[in-house]
Amino acid sequence: MNALLSLLSQPRWRGGWRLLLALLVLVISWLAFSPRPPVVLSTGWDKSNHMLAFFTLAFVMRLGFRGHWSLTALALLGYGVLIELVQSMVPGREADAMDVLADSLGLLPGLLLAMALQRVARRRLAQPDLPGG
């Protein structure tokens, strides 16, 4: 349990979270910019794909970077807007403002969950072990 708590809250793991974030951005960008992304990587509903992707990005970004939560939200919303702008130029794809709304609906719970888990992890790690436990 302490390993999981450490993974969520200790600065030494930030590099790993940042690497995971970079990999996620690469995969999501490839999916977003491909004229025909593979169907097997879909939830079956485009908006839930956006929510899930941005939930994951927000969660991982929060663990990798400890800036104010609003900076994470703005950076990811900017990425969502960029995706839509690029998609407007990709044959077979189109921009959709509702996708950016879906992105924001995914990133907010991702941020909140990451912050809550970090808070719990820091509290638990700060508590001394109880005797006999």
Tab-separated table of N, CA, C and O in Angstrom:
chain	number	residue	atom	x	y	z
A	1	MET	N	0.824	-1.198	0.000
A	1	MET	CA	0.000	0.000	0.000
A	1	MET	C	0.862	1.254	0.000
A	1	MET	O	0.547	2.217	-0.661
A	2	ASN	N	1.981	1.220	0.757
A	2	ASN	CA	2.853	2.387	0.803
A	2	ASN	C	3.456	2.684	-0.568
A	2	ASN	O	3.716	3.838	-0.886
A	3	ALA	N	3.697	1.655	-1.380
A	3	ALA	CA	4.244	1.872	-2.721
A	3	ALA	C	3.255	2.660	-3.577
A	3	ALA	O	3.646	3.585	-4.290
A	4	LEU	N	1.984	2.313	-3.493
A	4	LEU	CA	0.960	3.043	-4.246
A	4	LEU	C	0.847	4.475	-3.747
A	4	LEU	O	0.767	5.417	-4.539
A	5	LEU	N	0.855	4.648	-2.439
A	5	LEU	CA	0.788	6.000	-1.870
A	5	LEU	C	1.986	6.828	-2.315
A	5	LEU	O	1.844	8.004	-2.647
A	6	SER	N	3.148	6.217	-2.334
A	6	SER	CA	4.358	6.898	-2.776
A	6	SER	C	4.253	7.284	-4.248
A	6	SER	O	4.604	8.401	-4.639
A	7	LEU	N	3.773	6.375	-5.056
A	7	LEU	CA	3.623	6.616	-6.489
A	7	LEU	C	2.718	7.817	-6.766
A	7	LEU	O	2.935	8.579	-7.701
A	8	LEU	N	1.710	7.991	-5.934
A	8	LEU	CA	0.758	9.083	-6.120
A	8	LEU	C	1.239	10.420	-5.566
A	8	LEU	O	0.750	11.462	-5.997
A	9	SER	N	2.179	10.403	-4.637
A	9	SER	CA	2.478	11.659	-3.953
A	9	SER	C	3.940	12.069	-3.899
A	9	SER	O	4.225	13.231	-3.632
A	10	GLN	N	4.872	11.172	-4.127
A	10	GLN	CA	6.287	11.501	-3.951
A	10	GLN	C	6.884	12.128	-5.210
A	10	GLN	O	6.658	11.640	-6.315
A	11	PRO	N	7.672	13.200	-5.031
A	11	PRO	CA	8.283	13.886	-6.172
A	11	PRO	C	9.172	12.997	-7.035
A	11	PRO	O	9.302	13.234	-8.236
A	12	ARG	N	9.757	11.956	-6.471
A	12	ARG	CA	10.674	11.115	-7.258
A	12	ARG	C	9.981	10.393	-8.406
A	12	ARG	O	10.629	9.922	-9.336
A	13	TRP	N	8.661	10.281	-8.362
A	13	TRP	CA	7.914	9.592	-9.415
A	13	TRP	C	7.434	10.527	-10.514
A	13	TRP	O	6.863	10.078	-11.503
A	14	ARG	N	7.635	11.841	-10.359
A	14	ARG	CA	7.127	12.798	-11.357
A	14	ARG	C	7.669	12.530	-12.752
A	14	ARG	O	6.948	12.682	-13.739
A	15	GLY	N	8.934	12.147	-12.861
A	15	GLY	CA	9.508	11.869	-14.172
A	15	GLY	C	8.774	10.747	-14.893
A	15	GLY	O	8.536	10.822	-16.105
A	16	GLY	N	8.404	9.714	-14.170
A	16	GLY	CA	7.646	8.614	-14.763
A	16	GLY	C	6.266	9.054	-15.225
A	16	GLY	O	5.808	8.662	-16.300
A	17	TRP	N	5.607	9.877	-14.406
A	17	TRP	CA	4.289	10.396	-14.790
A	17	TRP	C	4.409	11.297	-16.012
A	17	TRP	O	3.543	11.269	-16.903
A	18	ARG	N	5.494	12.082	-16.086
A	18	ARG	CA	5.705	12.956	-17.242
A	18	ARG	C	5.956	12.138	-18.507
A	18	ARG	O	5.474	12.484	-19.583
A	19	LEU	N	6.706	11.061	-18.382
A	19	LEU	CA	6.944	10.185	-19.529
A	19	LEU	C	5.633	9.558	-20.003
A	19	LEU	O	5.351	9.503	-21.204
A	20	LEU	N	4.831	9.091	-19.063
A	20	LEU	CA	3.527	8.530	-19.415
A	20	LEU	C	2.659	9.584	-20.102
A	20	LEU	O	1.978	9.289	-21.085
A	21	LEU	N	2.687	10.817	-19.611
A	21	LEU	CA	1.922	11.901	-20.229
A	21	LEU	C	2.370	12.111	-21.675
A	21	LEU	O	1.539	12.247	-22.574
A	22	ALA	N	3.681	12.133	-21.908
A	22	ALA	CA	4.196	12.322	-23.269
A	22	ALA	C	3.719	11.194	-24.190
A	22	ALA	O	3.309	11.442	-25.336
A	23	LEU	N	3.744	9.969	-23.689
A	23	LEU	CA	3.266	8.832	-24.489
A	23	LEU	C	1.770	8.944	-24.787
A	23	LEU	O	1.326	8.679	-25.909
A	24	LEU	N	1.000	9.365	-23.784
A	24	LEU	CA	-0.441	9.544	-23.985
A	24	LEU	C	-0.719	10.623	-25.025
A	24	LEU	O	-1.588	10.457	-25.887
A	25	VAL	N	0.010	11.728	-24.954
A	25	VAL	CA	-0.178	12.813	-25.928
A	25	VAL	C	0.156	12.313	-27.334
A	25	VAL	O	-0.564	12.618	-28.292
A	26	LEU	N	1.219	11.528	-27.463
A	26	LEU	CA	1.567	10.979	-28.779
A	26	LEU	C	0.465	10.072	-29.322
A	26	LEU	O	0.056	10.192	-30.482
A	27	VAL	N	-0.020	9.165	-28.484
A	27	VAL	CA	-1.058	8.232	-28.924
A	27	VAL	C	-2.355	8.972	-29.241
A	27	VAL	O	-2.980	8.741	-30.284
A	28	ILE	N	-2.758	9.880	-28.364
A	28	ILE	CA	-4.005	10.622	-28.579
A	28	ILE	C	-3.893	11.499	-29.819
A	28	ILE	O	-4.840	11.607	-30.608
A	29	SER	N	-2.735	12.120	-30.018
A	29	SER	CA	-2.542	12.951	-31.214
A	29	SER	C	-2.629	12.101	-32.475
A	29	SER	O	-3.265	12.485	-33.459
A	30	TRP	N	-2.007	10.926	-32.434
A	30	TRP	CA	-2.075	10.037	-33.592
A	30	TRP	C	-3.526	9.653	-33.884
A	30	TRP	O	-3.978	9.688	-35.036
A	31	LEU	N	-4.269	9.301	-32.841
A	31	LEU	CA	-5.678	8.945	-33.026
A	31	LEU	C	-6.488	10.131	-33.545
A	31	LEU	O	-7.346	9.975	-34.416
A	32	ALA	N	-6.204	11.321	-33.015
A	32	ALA	CA	-6.971	12.507	-33.392
A	32	ALA	C	-6.655	12.987	-34.798
A	32	ALA	O	-7.529	13.530	-35.478
A	33	PHE	N	-5.415	12.799	-35.236
A	33	PHE	CA	-5.003	13.346	-36.523
A	33	PHE	C	-5.041	12.333	-37.652
A	33	PHE	O	-4.809	12.682	-38.806
A	34	SER	N	-5.317	11.080	-37.344
A	34	SER	CA	-5.421	10.058	-38.383
A	34	SER	C	-6.740	10.226	-39.139
A	34	SER	O	-7.789	10.420	-38.509
A	35	PRO	N	-6.695	10.124	-40.469
A	35	PRO	CA	-7.951	10.228	-41.222
A	35	PRO	C	-8.971	9.163	-40.821
A	35	PRO	O	-10.149	9.424	-40.772
A	36	ARG	N	-8.478	7.961	-40.497
A	36	ARG	CA	-9.373	6.875	-40.080
A	36	ARG	C	-8.750	6.137	-38.898
A	36	ARG	O	-8.060	5.132	-39.079
A	37	PRO	N	-8.990	6.611	-37.669
A	37	PRO	CA	-8.408	5.913	-36.517
A	37	PRO	C	-9.023	4.525	-36.359
A	37	PRO	O	-10.159	4.305	-36.766
A	38	PRO	N	-8.273	3.589	-35.774
A	38	PRO	CA	-8.807	2.228	-35.610
A	38	PRO	C	-10.032	2.206	-34.704
A	38	PRO	O	-10.062	2.835	-33.653
A	39	VAL	N	-11.035	1.476	-35.133
A	39	VAL	CA	-12.292	1.392	-34.387
A	39	VAL	C	-12.104	0.649	-33.067
A	39	VAL	O	-12.794	0.930	-32.093
A	40	VAL	N	-11.149	-0.266	-33.004
A	40	VAL	CA	-10.952	-1.051	-31.784
A	40	VAL	C	-10.510	-0.177	-30.606
A	40	VAL	O	-10.611	-0.598	-29.465
A	41	LEU	N	-10.030	1.026	-30.859
A	41	LEU	CA	-9.614	1.921	-29.785
A	41	LEU	C	-10.694	2.950	-29.462
A	41	LEU	O	-10.405	4.062	-29.061
A	42	SER	N	-11.927	2.566	-29.625
A	42	SER	CA	-13.046	3.475	-29.400
A	42	SER	C	-13.990	2.903	-28.338
A	42	SER	O	-14.137	1.697	-28.213
A	43	THR	N	-14.632	3.811	-27.613
A	43	THR	CA	-15.656	3.392	-26.659
A	43	THR	C	-16.994	3.182	-27.359
A	43	THR	O	-17.934	2.710	-26.750
A	44	GLY	N	-17.067	3.591	-28.625
A	44	GLY	CA	-18.314	3.472	-29.365
A	44	GLY	C	-19.063	4.787	-29.484
A	44	GLY	O	-20.007	4.911	-30.250
A	45	TRP	N	-18.644	5.793	-28.726
A	45	TRP	CA	-19.271	7.121	-28.790
A	45	TRP	C	-18.151	8.151	-28.759
A	45	TRP	O	-17.358	8.185	-27.804
A	46	ASP	N	-18.083	8.975	-29.763
A	46	ASP	CA	-16.993	9.942	-29.907
A	46	ASP	C	-16.807	10.811	-28.668
A	46	ASP	O	-15.677	11.053	-28.227
A	47	LYS	N	-17.895	11.274	-28.085
A	47	LYS	CA	-17.777	12.184	-26.921
A	47	LYS	C	-17.206	11.459	-25.709
A	47	LYS	O	-16.422	12.025	-24.944
A	48	SER	N	-17.553	10.195	-25.521
A	48	SER	CA	-16.961	9.458	-24.399
A	48	SER	C	-15.485	9.173	-24.661
A	48	SER	O	-14.694	9.112	-23.710
A	49	ASN	N	-15.100	9.032	-25.927
A	49	ASN	CA	-13.676	8.906	-26.250
A	49	ASN	C	-12.926	10.149	-25.768
A	49	ASN	O	-11.853	10.055	-25.178
A	50	HIS	N	-13.485	11.325	-26.049
A	50	HIS	CA	-12.872	12.586	-25.624
A	50	HIS	C	-12.823	12.684	-24.100
A	50	HIS	O	-11.790	13.063	-23.534
A	51	MET	N	-13.933	12.366	-23.455
A	51	MET	CA	-13.962	12.458	-21.989
A	51	MET	C	-12.939	11.517	-21.357
A	51	MET	O	-12.213	11.916	-20.441
A	52	LEU	N	-12.864	10.299	-21.830
A	52	LEU	CA	-11.920	9.327	-21.280
A	52	LEU	C	-10.473	9.766	-21.528
A	52	LEU	O	-9.633	9.700	-20.621
A	53	ALA	N	-10.187	10.228	-22.736
A	53	ALA	CA	-8.828	10.666	-23.059
A	53	ALA	C	-8.415	11.836	-22.168
A	53	ALA	O	-7.307	11.839	-21.597
A	54	PHE	N	-9.276	12.815	-22.001
A	54	PHE	CA	-8.903	13.996	-21.227
A	54	PHE	C	-8.970	13.751	-19.724
A	54	PHE	O	-8.243	14.384	-18.966
A	55	PHE	N	-9.799	12.818	-19.281
A	55	PHE	CA	-9.752	12.378	-17.887
A	55	PHE	C	-8.362	11.820	-17.591
A	55	PHE	O	-7.713	12.183	-16.606
A	56	THR	N	-7.906	10.930	-18.468
A	56	THR	CA	-6.603	10.281	-18.276
A	56	THR	C	-5.465	11.298	-18.362
A	56	THR	O	-4.549	11.285	-17.533
A	57	LEU	N	-5.513	12.177	-19.361
A	57	LEU	CA	-4.482	13.206	-19.491
A	57	LEU	C	-4.420	14.081	-18.239
A	57	LEU	O	-3.327	14.377	-17.735
A	58	ALA	N	-5.561	14.518	-17.755
A	58	ALA	CA	-5.588	15.394	-16.577
A	58	ALA	C	-5.046	14.679	-15.344
A	58	ALA	O	-4.272	15.247	-14.566
A	59	PHE	N	-5.445	13.436	-15.154
A	59	PHE	CA	-4.994	12.656	-14.008
A	59	PHE	C	-3.474	12.517	-14.029
A	59	PHE	O	-2.782	12.807	-13.047
A	60	VAL	N	-2.952	12.095	-15.166
A	60	VAL	CA	-1.513	11.862	-15.288
A	60	VAL	C	-0.734	13.179	-15.238
A	60	VAL	O	0.318	13.258	-14.587
A	61	MET	N	-1.257	14.213	-15.874
A	61	MET	CA	-0.563	15.502	-15.871
A	61	MET	C	-0.489	16.073	-14.462
A	61	MET	O	0.529	16.637	-14.060
A	62	ARG	N	-1.548	15.913	-13.704
A	62	ARG	CA	-1.546	16.411	-12.324
A	62	ARG	C	-0.491	15.695	-11.477
A	62	ARG	O	0.146	16.299	-10.617
A	63	LEU	N	-0.304	14.410	-11.717
A	63	LEU	CA	0.692	13.665	-10.958
A	63	LEU	C	2.113	14.000	-11.405
A	63	LEU	O	3.053	13.884	-10.627
A	64	GLY	N	2.273	14.426	-12.654
A	64	GLY	CA	3.593	14.753	-13.165
A	64	GLY	C	4.019	16.192	-12.936
A	64	GLY	O	5.198	16.496	-12.875
A	65	PHE	N	3.053	17.072	-12.817
A	65	PHE	CA	3.332	18.501	-12.637
A	65	PHE	C	2.477	19.023	-11.493
A	65	PHE	O	1.282	18.799	-11.473
A	66	ARG	N	3.081	19.717	-10.581
A	66	ARG	CA	2.350	20.146	-9.382
A	66	ARG	C	1.927	21.608	-9.416
A	66	ARG	O	1.702	22.209	-8.396
A	67	GLY	N	1.805	22.199	-10.582
A	67	GLY	CA	1.343	23.579	-10.669
A	67	GLY	C	-0.104	23.693	-10.238
A	67	GLY	O	-0.766	22.700	-9.917
A	68	HIS	N	-0.606	24.904	-10.255
A	68	HIS	CA	-2.010	25.125	-9.895
A	68	HIS	C	-2.900	24.346	-10.856
A	68	HIS	O	-2.627	24.270	-12.055
A	69	TRP	N	-3.969	23.809	-10.359
A	69	TRP	CA	-4.858	22.966	-11.166
A	69	TRP	C	-5.385	23.709	-12.386
A	69	TRP	O	-5.618	23.118	-13.433
A	70	SER	N	-5.565	25.025	-12.263
A	70	SER	CA	-6.111	25.788	-13.383
A	70	SER	C	-5.150	25.813	-14.573
A	70	SER	O	-5.578	25.852	-15.725
A	71	LEU	N	-3.828	25.759	-14.301
A	71	LEU	CA	-2.855	25.716	-15.397
A	71	LEU	C	-2.956	24.401	-16.155
A	71	LEU	O	-2.856	24.375	-17.387
A	72	THR	N	-3.161	23.320	-15.421
A	72	THR	CA	-3.347	22.019	-16.072
A	72	THR	C	-4.605	22.053	-16.928
A	72	THR	O	-4.596	21.614	-18.084
A	73	ALA	N	-5.684	22.585	-16.385
A	73	ALA	CA	-6.948	22.650	-17.123
A	73	ALA	C	-6.798	23.500	-18.384
A	73	ALA	O	-7.240	23.103	-19.473
A	74	LEU	N	-6.158	24.658	-18.258
A	74	LEU	CA	-5.980	25.533	-19.424
A	74	LEU	C	-5.086	24.890	-20.485
A	74	LEU	O	-5.364	24.980	-21.679
A	75	ALA	N	-4.012	24.246	-20.048
A	75	ALA	CA	-3.108	23.586	-20.999
A	75	ALA	C	-3.851	22.487	-21.759
A	75	ALA	O	-3.726	22.380	-22.986
A	76	LEU	N	-4.631	21.702	-21.051
A	76	LEU	CA	-5.342	20.607	-21.713
A	76	LEU	C	-6.485	21.113	-22.587
A	76	LEU	O	-6.743	20.557	-23.656
A	77	LEU	N	-7.155	22.177	-22.162
A	77	LEU	CA	-8.181	22.763	-23.030
A	77	LEU	C	-7.548	23.316	-24.297
A	77	LEU	O	-8.109	23.190	-25.391
A	78	GLY	N	-6.373	23.933	-24.160
A	78	GLY	CA	-5.647	24.414	-25.336
A	78	GLY	C	-5.299	23.271	-26.274
A	78	GLY	O	-5.409	23.394	-27.501
A	79	TYR	N	-4.888	22.149	-25.715
A	79	TYR	CA	-4.583	20.963	-26.515
A	79	TYR	C	-5.855	20.478	-27.224
A	79	TYR	O	-5.815	20.111	-28.403
A	80	GLY	N	-6.974	20.486	-26.520
A	80	GLY	CA	-8.241	20.078	-27.134
A	80	GLY	C	-8.634	20.982	-28.292
A	80	GLY	O	-9.084	20.505	-29.341
A	81	VAL	N	-8.455	22.281	-28.126
A	81	VAL	CA	-8.746	23.226	-29.207
A	81	VAL	C	-7.789	22.988	-30.376
A	81	VAL	O	-8.202	22.984	-31.545
A	82	LEU	N	-6.513	22.768	-30.086
A	82	LEU	CA	-5.529	22.483	-31.135
A	82	LEU	C	-5.927	21.239	-31.929
A	82	LEU	O	-5.840	21.229	-33.168
A	83	ILE	N	-6.367	20.212	-31.235
A	83	ILE	CA	-6.814	18.994	-31.919
A	83	ILE	C	-7.919	19.328	-32.925
A	83	ILE	O	-7.885	18.896	-34.076
A	84	GLU	N	-8.882	20.117	-32.481
A	84	GLU	CA	-10.003	20.448	-33.369
A	84	GLU	C	-9.544	21.296	-34.549
A	84	GLU	O	-10.022	21.098	-35.679
A	85	LEU	N	-8.616	22.216	-34.332
A	85	LEU	CA	-8.106	23.037	-35.434
A	85	LEU	C	-7.377	22.173	-36.455
A	85	LEU	O	-7.557	22.333	-37.666
A	86	VAL	N	-6.561	21.246	-35.973
A	86	VAL	CA	-5.841	20.351	-36.892
A	86	VAL	C	-6.826	19.449	-37.614
A	86	VAL	O	-6.724	19.230	-38.829
A	87	GLN	N	-7.813	18.932	-36.891
A	87	GLN	CA	-8.787	18.046	-37.529
A	87	GLN	C	-9.565	18.763	-38.632
A	87	GLN	O	-9.991	18.126	-39.592
A	88	SER	N	-9.737	20.063	-38.509
A	88	SER	CA	-10.456	20.802	-39.554
A	88	SER	C	-9.685	20.799	-40.873
A	88	SER	O	-10.254	21.088	-41.921
A	89	MET	N	-8.391	20.464	-40.816
A	89	MET	CA	-7.562	20.428	-42.023
A	89	MET	C	-7.232	19.007	-42.487
A	89	MET	O	-6.565	18.831	-43.490
A	90	VAL	N	-7.658	18.004	-41.730
A	90	VAL	CA	-7.369	16.612	-42.077
A	90	VAL	C	-8.524	16.057	-42.912
A	90	VAL	O	-9.676	16.096	-42.460
A	91	PRO	N	-8.211	15.555	-44.113
A	91	PRO	CA	-9.281	14.965	-44.931
A	91	PRO	C	-9.983	13.825	-44.177
A	91	PRO	O	-9.342	12.994	-43.549
A	92	GLY	N	-11.298	13.842	-44.226
A	92	GLY	CA	-12.069	12.809	-43.553
A	92	GLY	C	-12.378	13.127	-42.095
A	92	GLY	O	-13.090	12.381	-41.434
A	93	ARG	N	-11.837	14.222	-41.574
A	93	ARG	CA	-12.106	14.630	-40.184
A	93	ARG	C	-12.744	16.005	-40.207
A	93	ARG	O	-12.656	16.744	-41.185
A	94	GLU	N	-13.377	16.383	-39.118
A	94	GLU	CA	-13.957	17.718	-39.016
A	94	GLU	C	-13.846	18.207	-37.584
A	94	GLU	O	-13.805	17.410	-36.635
A	95	ALA	N	-13.791	19.511	-37.430
A	95	ALA	CA	-13.735	20.124	-36.107
A	95	ALA	C	-15.141	20.141	-35.509
A	95	ALA	O	-16.127	20.275	-36.222
A	96	ASP	N	-15.203	20.008	-34.190
A	96	ASP	CA	-16.494	20.014	-33.501
A	96	ASP	C	-16.302	20.652	-32.132
A	96	ASP	O	-15.571	20.120	-31.287
A	97	ALA	N	-16.957	21.782	-31.918
A	97	ALA	CA	-16.842	22.483	-30.636
A	97	ALA	C	-17.350	21.614	-29.483
A	97	ALA	O	-16.870	21.742	-28.348
A	98	MET	N	-18.274	20.713	-29.759
A	98	MET	CA	-18.785	19.833	-28.709
A	98	MET	C	-17.698	18.870	-28.220
A	98	MET	O	-17.759	18.396	-27.090
A	99	ASP	N	-16.712	18.592	-29.056
A	99	ASP	CA	-15.596	17.757	-28.627
A	99	ASP	C	-14.788	18.461	-27.541
A	99	ASP	O	-14.332	17.826	-26.586
A	100	VAL	N	-14.619	19.773	-27.674
A	100	VAL	CA	-13.892	20.535	-26.649
A	100	VAL	C	-14.692	20.540	-25.347
A	100	VAL	O	-14.115	20.433	-24.257
A	101	LEU	N	-16.002	20.617	-25.440
A	101	LEU	CA	-16.836	20.522	-24.243
A	101	LEU	C	-16.670	19.142	-23.599
A	101	LEU	O	-16.513	19.033	-22.371
A	102	ALA	N	-16.662	18.094	-24.408
A	102	ALA	CA	-16.455	16.737	-23.883
A	102	ALA	C	-15.074	16.628	-23.236
A	102	ALA	O	-14.920	15.987	-22.189
A	103	ASP	N	-14.066	17.259	-23.844
A	103	ASP	CA	-12.722	17.267	-23.256
A	103	ASP	C	-12.765	17.862	-21.852
A	103	ASP	O	-12.205	17.304	-20.903
A	104	SER	N	-13.449	18.995	-21.721
A	104	SER	CA	-13.498	19.667	-20.414
A	104	SER	C	-14.291	18.844	-19.408
A	104	SER	O	-13.955	18.830	-18.218
A	105	LEU	N	-15.324	18.154	-19.855
A	105	LEU	CA	-16.102	17.295	-18.950
A	105	LEU	C	-15.292	16.096	-18.483
A	105	LEU	O	-15.575	15.530	-17.429
A	106	GLY	N	-14.288	15.702	-19.233
A	106	GLY	CA	-13.413	14.620	-18.810
A	106	GLY	C	-12.271	15.102	-17.940
A	106	GLY	O	-11.905	14.452	-16.962
A	107	LEU	N	-11.711	16.254	-18.271
A	107	LEU	CA	-10.527	16.683	-17.529
A	107	LEU	C	-10.840	17.131	-16.106
A	107	LEU	O	-10.022	16.921	-15.201
A	108	LEU	N	-11.996	17.699	-15.870
A	108	LEU	CA	-12.307	18.157	-14.504
A	108	LEU	C	-12.348	17.010	-13.492
A	108	LEU	O	-11.707	17.091	-12.448
A	109	PRO	N	-13.055	15.914	-13.762
A	109	PRO	CA	-13.011	14.807	-12.799
A	109	PRO	C	-11.627	14.168	-12.692
A	109	PRO	O	-11.234	13.702	-11.627
A	110	GLY	N	-10.874	14.141	-13.793
A	110	GLY	CA	-9.513	13.607	-13.741
A	110	GLY	C	-8.632	14.411	-12.795
A	110	GLY	O	-7.878	13.845	-11.998
A	111	LEU	N	-8.738	15.720	-12.887
A	111	LEU	CA	-7.984	16.592	-11.975
A	111	LEU	C	-8.434	16.402	-10.533
A	111	LEU	O	-7.609	16.286	-9.627
A	112	LEU	N	-9.731	16.392	-10.321
A	112	LEU	CA	-10.254	16.263	-8.957
A	112	LEU	C	-9.845	14.937	-8.324
A	112	LEU	O	-9.461	14.901	-7.150
A	113	LEU	N	-9.916	13.861	-9.095
A	113	LEU	CA	-9.528	12.557	-8.557
A	113	LEU	C	-8.045	12.540	-8.215
A	113	LEU	O	-7.658	12.060	-7.141
A	114	ALA	N	-7.208	13.050	-9.101
A	114	ALA	CA	-5.763	13.069	-8.840
A	114	ALA	C	-5.450	13.890	-7.591
A	114	ALA	O	-4.657	13.474	-6.740
A	115	MET	N	-6.075	15.056	-7.466
A	115	MET	CA	-5.811	15.903	-6.298
A	115	MET	C	-6.283	15.238	-5.008
A	115	MET	O	-5.596	15.296	-3.990
A	116	ALA	N	-7.441	14.591	-5.056
A	116	ALA	CA	-7.953	13.913	-3.862
A	116	ALA	C	-7.042	12.752	-3.466
A	116	ALA	O	-6.715	12.587	-2.281
A	117	LEU	N	-6.623	11.954	-4.434
A	117	LEU	CA	-5.738	10.823	-4.126
A	117	LEU	C	-4.389	11.302	-3.609
A	117	LEU	O	-3.814	10.690	-2.700
A	118	GLN	N	-3.871	12.387	-4.162
A	118	GLN	CA	-2.611	12.946	-3.669
A	118	GLN	C	-2.753	13.401	-2.215
A	118	GLN	O	-1.875	13.157	-1.396
A	119	ARG	N	-3.851	14.045	-1.904
A	119	ARG	CA	-4.086	14.522	-0.538
A	119	ARG	C	-4.152	13.349	0.440
A	119	ARG	O	-3.510	13.363	1.498
A	120	VAL	N	-4.895	12.320	0.069
A	120	VAL	CA	-5.001	11.138	0.926
A	120	VAL	C	-3.640	10.475	1.087
A	120	VAL	O	-3.241	10.096	2.191
A	121	ALA	N	-2.906	10.343	-0.005
A	121	ALA	CA	-1.593	9.686	0.043
A	121	ALA	C	-0.630	10.464	0.937
A	121	ALA	O	0.090	9.858	1.740
A	122	ARG	N	-0.594	11.774	0.809
A	122	ARG	CA	0.310	12.571	1.645
A	122	ARG	C	-0.045	12.441	3.126
A	122	ARG	O	0.829	12.308	3.975
A	123	ARG	N	-1.334	12.431	3.427
A	123	ARG	CA	-1.758	12.287	4.831
A	123	ARG	C	-1.378	10.921	5.381
A	123	ARG	O	-0.887	10.807	6.502
A	124	ARG	N	-1.622	9.886	4.604
A	124	ARG	CA	-1.320	8.531	5.074
A	124	ARG	C	0.175	8.322	5.264
A	124	ARG	O	0.597	7.678	6.214
A	125	LEU	N	0.978	8.851	4.344
A	125	LEU	CA	2.429	8.694	4.446
A	125	LEU	C	3.011	9.518	5.600
A	125	LEU	O	4.052	9.174	6.150
A	126	ALA	N	2.315	10.599	5.962
A	126	ALA	CA	2.793	11.457	7.044
A	126	ALA	C	2.455	10.886	8.418
A	126	ALA	O	3.090	11.245	9.416
A	127	GLN	N	1.486	9.974	8.485
A	127	GLN	CA	1.103	9.379	9.761
A	127	GLN	C	2.120	8.317	10.164
A	127	GLN	O	2.482	7.454	9.363
A	128	PRO	N	2.573	8.361	11.410
A	128	PRO	CA	3.471	7.297	11.859
A	128	PRO	C	2.712	5.973	11.979
A	128	PRO	O	1.506	5.954	12.196
A	129	ASP	N	3.423	4.890	11.763
A	129	ASP	CA	2.795	3.562	11.896
A	129	ASP	C	2.324	3.370	13.331
A	129	ASP	O	3.029	3.732	14.281
A	130	LEU	N	1.160	2.813	13.467
A	130	LEU	CA	0.625	2.541	14.794
A	130	LEU	C	1.230	1.259	15.324
A	130	LEU	O	1.409	0.282	14.586
A	131	PRO	N	1.553	1.204	16.621
A	131	PRO	CA	2.102	-0.042	17.181
A	131	PRO	C	1.077	-1.169	17.085
A	131	PRO	O	-0.108	-0.960	17.286
A	132	GLY	N	1.596	-2.336	16.770
A	132	GLY	CA	0.722	-3.515	16.692
A	132	GLY	C	-0.059	-3.573	15.412
A	132	GLY	O	-0.888	-4.433	15.232
A	133	GLY	N	0.156	-2.632	14.479
A	133	GLY	CA	-0.627	-2.605	13.249
A	133	GLY	C	0.127	-3.110	12.146
A	133	GLY	O	0.007	-3.751	11.271
